[in-house]
Coordinates of C-alpha atoms in Angstrom, one line a residue:
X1224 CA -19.2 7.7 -8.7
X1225 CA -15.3 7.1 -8.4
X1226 CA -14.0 8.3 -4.9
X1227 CA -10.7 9.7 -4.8
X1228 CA -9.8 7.3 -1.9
X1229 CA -7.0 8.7 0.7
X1230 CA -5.2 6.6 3.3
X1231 CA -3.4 9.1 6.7
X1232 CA -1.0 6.6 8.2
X1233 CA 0.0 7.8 11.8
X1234 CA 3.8 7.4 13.0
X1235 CA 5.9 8.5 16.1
X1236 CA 9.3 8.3 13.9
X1237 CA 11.2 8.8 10.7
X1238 CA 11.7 5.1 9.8
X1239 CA 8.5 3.7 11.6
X1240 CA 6.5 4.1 8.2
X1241 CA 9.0 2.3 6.6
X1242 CA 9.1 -0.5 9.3
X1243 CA 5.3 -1.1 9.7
X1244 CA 3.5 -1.4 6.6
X1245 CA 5.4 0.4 4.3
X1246 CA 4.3 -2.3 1.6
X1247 CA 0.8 -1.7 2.1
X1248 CA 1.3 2.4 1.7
X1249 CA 3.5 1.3 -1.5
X1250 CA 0.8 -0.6 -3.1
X1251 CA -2.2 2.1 -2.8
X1252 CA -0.2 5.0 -3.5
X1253 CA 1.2 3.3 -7.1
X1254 CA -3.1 2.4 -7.6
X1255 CA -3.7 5.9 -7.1
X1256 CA -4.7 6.4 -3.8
X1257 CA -3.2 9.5 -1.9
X1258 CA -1.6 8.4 1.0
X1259 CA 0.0 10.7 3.5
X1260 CA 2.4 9.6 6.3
X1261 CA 2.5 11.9 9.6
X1262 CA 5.2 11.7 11.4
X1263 CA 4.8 12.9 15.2
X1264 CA 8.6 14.0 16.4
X1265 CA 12.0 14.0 14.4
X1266 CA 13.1 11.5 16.1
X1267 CA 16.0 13.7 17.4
X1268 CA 17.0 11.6 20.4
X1269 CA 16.7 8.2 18.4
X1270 CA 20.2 6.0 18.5
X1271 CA 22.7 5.2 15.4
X1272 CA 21.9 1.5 15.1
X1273 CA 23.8 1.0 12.0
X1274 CA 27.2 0.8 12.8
X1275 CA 28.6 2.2 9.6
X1276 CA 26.8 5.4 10.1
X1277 CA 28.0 5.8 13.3
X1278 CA 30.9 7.8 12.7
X1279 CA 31.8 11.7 13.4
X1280 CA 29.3 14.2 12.2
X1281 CA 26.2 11.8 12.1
X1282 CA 25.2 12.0 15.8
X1283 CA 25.8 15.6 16.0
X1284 CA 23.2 16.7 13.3
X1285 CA 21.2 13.4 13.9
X1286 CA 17.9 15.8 13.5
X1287 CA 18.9 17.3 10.4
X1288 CA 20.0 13.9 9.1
X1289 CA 16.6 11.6 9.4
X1290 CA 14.7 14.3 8.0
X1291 CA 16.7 13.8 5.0
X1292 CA 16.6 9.9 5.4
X1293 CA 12.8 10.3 5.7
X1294 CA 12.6 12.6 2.5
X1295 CA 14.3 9.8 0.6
X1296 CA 12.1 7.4 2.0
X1297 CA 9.0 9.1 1.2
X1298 CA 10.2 9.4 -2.6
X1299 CA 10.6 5.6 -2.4
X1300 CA 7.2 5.2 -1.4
X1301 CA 5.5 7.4 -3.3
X1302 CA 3.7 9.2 -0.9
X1303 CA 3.2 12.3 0.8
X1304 CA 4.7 12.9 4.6
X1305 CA 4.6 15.8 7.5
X1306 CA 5.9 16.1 10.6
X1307 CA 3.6 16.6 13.6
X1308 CA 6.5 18.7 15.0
X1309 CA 6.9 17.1 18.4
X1310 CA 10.4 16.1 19.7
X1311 CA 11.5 12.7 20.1
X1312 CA 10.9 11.9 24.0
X1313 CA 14.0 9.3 24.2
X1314 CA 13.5 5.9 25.8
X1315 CA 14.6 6.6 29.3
X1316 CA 15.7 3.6 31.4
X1317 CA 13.4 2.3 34.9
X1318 CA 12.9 5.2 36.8
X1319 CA 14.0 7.9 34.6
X1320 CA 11.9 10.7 34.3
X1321 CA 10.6 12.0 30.9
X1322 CA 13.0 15.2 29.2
X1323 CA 10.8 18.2 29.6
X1324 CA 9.1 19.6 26.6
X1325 CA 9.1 15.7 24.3
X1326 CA 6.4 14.5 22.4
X1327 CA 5.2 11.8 26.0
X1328 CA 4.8 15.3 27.8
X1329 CA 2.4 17.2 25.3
X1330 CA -1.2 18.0 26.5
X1331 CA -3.3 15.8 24.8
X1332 CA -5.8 18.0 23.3
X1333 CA -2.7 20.4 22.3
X1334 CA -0.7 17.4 20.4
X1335 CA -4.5 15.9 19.0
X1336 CA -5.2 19.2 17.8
X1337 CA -2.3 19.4 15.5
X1338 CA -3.5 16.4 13.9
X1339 CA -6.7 17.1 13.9
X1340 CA -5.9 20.0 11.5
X1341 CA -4.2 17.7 9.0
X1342 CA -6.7 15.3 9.5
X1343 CA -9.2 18.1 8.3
X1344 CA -7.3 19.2 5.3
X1345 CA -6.1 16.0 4.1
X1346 CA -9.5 14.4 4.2
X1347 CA -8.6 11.1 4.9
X1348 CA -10.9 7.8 4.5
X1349 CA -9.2 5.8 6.3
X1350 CA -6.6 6.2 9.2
X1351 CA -4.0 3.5 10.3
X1352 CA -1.6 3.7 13.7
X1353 CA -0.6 2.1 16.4
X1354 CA -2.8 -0.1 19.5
X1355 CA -2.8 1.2 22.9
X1356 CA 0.5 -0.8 23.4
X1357 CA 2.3 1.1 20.9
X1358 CA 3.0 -1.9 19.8
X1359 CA 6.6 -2.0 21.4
X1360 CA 6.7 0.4 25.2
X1361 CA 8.3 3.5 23.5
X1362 CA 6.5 6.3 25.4
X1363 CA 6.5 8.3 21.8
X1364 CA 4.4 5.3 20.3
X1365 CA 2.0 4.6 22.9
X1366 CA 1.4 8.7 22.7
X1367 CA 1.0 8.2 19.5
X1368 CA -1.5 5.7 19.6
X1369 CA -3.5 8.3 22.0
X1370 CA -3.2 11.6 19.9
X1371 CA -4.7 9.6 17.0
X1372 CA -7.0 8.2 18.4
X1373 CA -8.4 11.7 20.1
X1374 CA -7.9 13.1 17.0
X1375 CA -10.0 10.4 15.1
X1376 CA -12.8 11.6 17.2
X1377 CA -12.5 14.9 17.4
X1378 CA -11.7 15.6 13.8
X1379 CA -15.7 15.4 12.6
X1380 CA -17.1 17.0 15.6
X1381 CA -17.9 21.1 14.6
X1382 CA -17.4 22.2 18.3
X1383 CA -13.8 20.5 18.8
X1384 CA -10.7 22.8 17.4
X1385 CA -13.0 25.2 15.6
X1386 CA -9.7 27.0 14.4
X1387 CA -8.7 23.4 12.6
X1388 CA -10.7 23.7 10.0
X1389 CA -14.3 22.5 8.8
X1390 CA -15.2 19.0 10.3
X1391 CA -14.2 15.9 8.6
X1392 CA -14.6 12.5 10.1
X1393 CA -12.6 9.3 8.3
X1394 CA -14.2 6.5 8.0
X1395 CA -12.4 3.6 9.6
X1396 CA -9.6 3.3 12.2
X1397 CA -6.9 0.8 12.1
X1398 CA -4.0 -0.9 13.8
X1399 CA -1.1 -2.1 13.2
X1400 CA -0.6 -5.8 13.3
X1401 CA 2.7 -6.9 11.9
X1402 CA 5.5 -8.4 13.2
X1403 CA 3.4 -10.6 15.3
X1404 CA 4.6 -13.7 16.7
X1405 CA 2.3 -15.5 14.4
X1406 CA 4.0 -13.5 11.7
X1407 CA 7.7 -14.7 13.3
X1408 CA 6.4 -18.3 13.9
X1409 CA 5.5 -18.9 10.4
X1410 CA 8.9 -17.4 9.2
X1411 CA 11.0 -19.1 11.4
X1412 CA 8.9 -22.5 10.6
X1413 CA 8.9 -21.9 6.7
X1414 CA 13.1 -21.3 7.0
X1415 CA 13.8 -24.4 9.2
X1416 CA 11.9 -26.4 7.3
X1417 CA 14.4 -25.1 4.4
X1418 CA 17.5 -25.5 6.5
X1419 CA 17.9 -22.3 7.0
X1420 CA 19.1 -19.9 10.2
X1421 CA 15.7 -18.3 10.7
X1422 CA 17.7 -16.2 13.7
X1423 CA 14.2 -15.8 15.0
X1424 CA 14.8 -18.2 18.0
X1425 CA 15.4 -15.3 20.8
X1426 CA 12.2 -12.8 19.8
X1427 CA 9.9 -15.8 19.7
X1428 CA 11.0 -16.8 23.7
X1429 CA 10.3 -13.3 24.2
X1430 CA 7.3 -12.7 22.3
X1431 CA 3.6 -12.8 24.5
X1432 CA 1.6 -15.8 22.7
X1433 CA -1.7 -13.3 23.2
X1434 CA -1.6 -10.8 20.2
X1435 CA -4.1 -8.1 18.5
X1436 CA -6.7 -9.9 17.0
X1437 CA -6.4 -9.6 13.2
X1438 CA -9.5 -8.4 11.0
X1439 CA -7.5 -7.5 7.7
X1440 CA -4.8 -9.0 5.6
X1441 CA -3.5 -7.0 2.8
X1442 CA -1.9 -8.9 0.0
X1443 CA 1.3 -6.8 -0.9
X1444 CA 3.9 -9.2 -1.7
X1445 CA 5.0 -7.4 -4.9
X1446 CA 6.0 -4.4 -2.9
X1447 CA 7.9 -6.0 -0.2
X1448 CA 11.1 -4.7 -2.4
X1449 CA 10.2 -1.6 -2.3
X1450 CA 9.6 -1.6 1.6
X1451 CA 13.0 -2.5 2.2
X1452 CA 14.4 0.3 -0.1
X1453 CA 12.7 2.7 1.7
X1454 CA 13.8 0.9 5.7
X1455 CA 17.9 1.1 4.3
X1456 CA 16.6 4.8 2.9
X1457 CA 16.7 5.3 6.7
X1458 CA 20.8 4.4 7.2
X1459 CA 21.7 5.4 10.8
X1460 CA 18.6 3.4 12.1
X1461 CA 18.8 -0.3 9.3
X1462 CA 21.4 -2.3 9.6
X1463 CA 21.2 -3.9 6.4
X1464 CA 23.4 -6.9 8.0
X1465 CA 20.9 -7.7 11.3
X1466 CA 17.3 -7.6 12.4
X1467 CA 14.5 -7.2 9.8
X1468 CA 16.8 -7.6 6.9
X1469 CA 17.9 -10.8 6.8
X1470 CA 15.2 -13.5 6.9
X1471 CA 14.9 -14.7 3.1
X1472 CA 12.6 -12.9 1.7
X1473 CA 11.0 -15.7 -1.4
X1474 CA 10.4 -17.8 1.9
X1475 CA 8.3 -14.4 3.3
X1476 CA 6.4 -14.0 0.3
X1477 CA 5.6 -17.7 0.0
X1478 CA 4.6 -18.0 3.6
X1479 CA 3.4 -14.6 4.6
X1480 CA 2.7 -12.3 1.7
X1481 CA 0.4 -10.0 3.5
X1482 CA 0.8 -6.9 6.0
X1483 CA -1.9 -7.4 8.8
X1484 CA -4.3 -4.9 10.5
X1485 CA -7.2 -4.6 13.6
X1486 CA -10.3 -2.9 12.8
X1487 CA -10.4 -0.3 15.4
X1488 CA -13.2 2.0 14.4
X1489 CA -16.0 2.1 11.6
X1490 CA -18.5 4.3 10.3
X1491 CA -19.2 2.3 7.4
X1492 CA -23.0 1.7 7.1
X1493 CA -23.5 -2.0 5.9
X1494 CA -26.4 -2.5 6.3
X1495 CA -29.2 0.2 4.4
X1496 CA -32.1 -0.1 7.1
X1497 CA -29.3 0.5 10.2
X1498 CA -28.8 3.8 11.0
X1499 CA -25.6 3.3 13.0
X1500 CA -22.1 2.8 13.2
X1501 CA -21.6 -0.8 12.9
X1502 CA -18.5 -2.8 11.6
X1503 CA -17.8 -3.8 8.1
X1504 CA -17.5 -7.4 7.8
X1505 CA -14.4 -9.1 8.5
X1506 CA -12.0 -10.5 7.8
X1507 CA -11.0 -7.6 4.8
X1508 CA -8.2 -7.6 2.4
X1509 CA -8.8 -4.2 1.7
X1510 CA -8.5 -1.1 4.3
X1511 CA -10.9 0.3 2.1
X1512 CA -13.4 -2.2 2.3
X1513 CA -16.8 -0.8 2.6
X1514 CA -15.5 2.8 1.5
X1515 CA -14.9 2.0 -2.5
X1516 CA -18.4 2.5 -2.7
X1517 CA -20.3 5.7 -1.9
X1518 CA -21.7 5.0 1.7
X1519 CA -24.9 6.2 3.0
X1520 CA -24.4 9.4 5.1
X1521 CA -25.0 8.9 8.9
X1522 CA -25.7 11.4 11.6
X1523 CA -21.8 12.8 13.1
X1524 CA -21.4 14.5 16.3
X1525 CA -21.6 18.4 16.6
X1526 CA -23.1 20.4 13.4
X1527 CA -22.4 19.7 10.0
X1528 CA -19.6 17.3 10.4
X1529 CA -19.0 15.9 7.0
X1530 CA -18.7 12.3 6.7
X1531 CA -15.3 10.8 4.6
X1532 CA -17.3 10.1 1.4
X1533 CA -16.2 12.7 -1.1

């Protein structure tokens, strides 16, 4: 039995797809797995960080604007997207309060439910976002992290959001674990050694040595090219001249041709004489590990949750 695999990655904004493991959705989507991104605001109150897009007009209809980008983006991929419909909570400065009505402020069971719903009628095996440190302190990622997360549980239990549809519980959780100091080390290591300007010296003072532990590795090398179409897709955030765009990238393939994940959550039954949720083994190089085959159902929550095997 062939399982028409699916893969719901979670984001707080246009361009974060394209920024954190974009390769990885590039590669499944062109084998055949549906893949769709969620996107939790509009990023409405994001900055112009390319200088040549900041010019008249573009700030003004910002909203309007990184839909588009994120339409284009999506087309590169080759996969499907929706927005949450949250609004972009800003990154106020120390001490400045949250605007009323963002994305940071939802009720948590009101934002989870959204995405419970799409989690329900997307039917998704496998679900990837953020850790609990959002994985840099934007109040719109860490919320993200918890609305998935809530939502991840809730999806497969009858009794939660009965008006969200018929329960459906995914599989396995993930994190995201790239652009990790390791990831930065080895770059900036790799392009010294080369002679090159890594430019990597001033995030690696800054970067905590303690990082999410790593449990997957997904080789995706040959769709690094297409990750960075769809990040310039995204023009008022990329600069195509600073940041993430300019470390060589035959030195990143050669040194670091994988985009890297954590584990979170399984219900993936390994073992045929455990009933219980236990973890796959690790370390993976497939998010779909374990799920390629049929697993054995196992007991969900509430009544007649149905597990992500179909």
């Amino acid at each position: 039995m062939r399982l028409n695999l699916r893969l719901m990655s979670v984001h707080a904004h246009p361009d974060d797809e394209s920024s954190k493991g974009a390769a990885t959705l590039a590669k499944y989507a062109a084998e055949g797995v549906e893949v769709l991104v969620v996107t939790c605001t509009g990023g409405e109150r994001g900055d112009v960080l390319n200088p040549a897009m900041d010019r008249p007009g573009v700030r003004e209809n910002l909203a309007a604007i990184r839909r588009d980008e994120m339409a284009e983006a999506r087309r590169i991929l080759g996969v499907r997207q929706r927005f949450l419909g949250f609004v972009d909570s800003g990154l106020p400065g120390p001490g400045e309060p949250l605007p009323e009505g963002c994305f940071a402020l939802a009720p948590l069971e009101v934002a989870a439910g959204r995405l419970v719903g799409l989690i329900r009628s997307f039917r998704p095996h496998v679900v990837v976002t953020y850790d609990e440190t959002g994985g840099y302190p934007h109040p719109d990622h860490i919320r993200t992290h918890q609305v998935t997360v809530a939502a991840f549980d809730a999806a497969g239990e009858a009794g939660r959001h009965p008006e969200a549809g018929a329960p459906w519980r995914p599989l396995k959780l993930y994190y995201q674990g790239g652009l990790s100091r390791p990831w930065f080390q080895a770059l900036h290591d790799a392009m010294t050694a080369r002679g090159m300007d890594s430019g990597m010296r001033e995030v690696l003072a800054e970067l905590p040595e303690a990082g999410l532990e790593i449990t997957t590795r997904v080789p995706c090398a040959e769709y690094f090219a297409t990750r960075d179409r769809a990040l310039l897709a995204h023009a008022t955030q990329i600069d195509p001249n600073a940041g993430f765009m300019v470390h060589d990238r035959d030195v990143e393939r050669e040194v670091w041709p994988t985009e890297d994940y954590h584990l979170a959550r399984s219900h993936v039954t390994v073992d045929a004489d455990i009933d219980a949720d236990i973890d796959v083994a690790t370390p993976e190089d497939d998010l779909f590990a374990g799920v390629r085959r049929p697993p054995r159902p196992t007991a969900a929550a509430g009544a007649a949750a149905s597990p992500g095997c179909g």
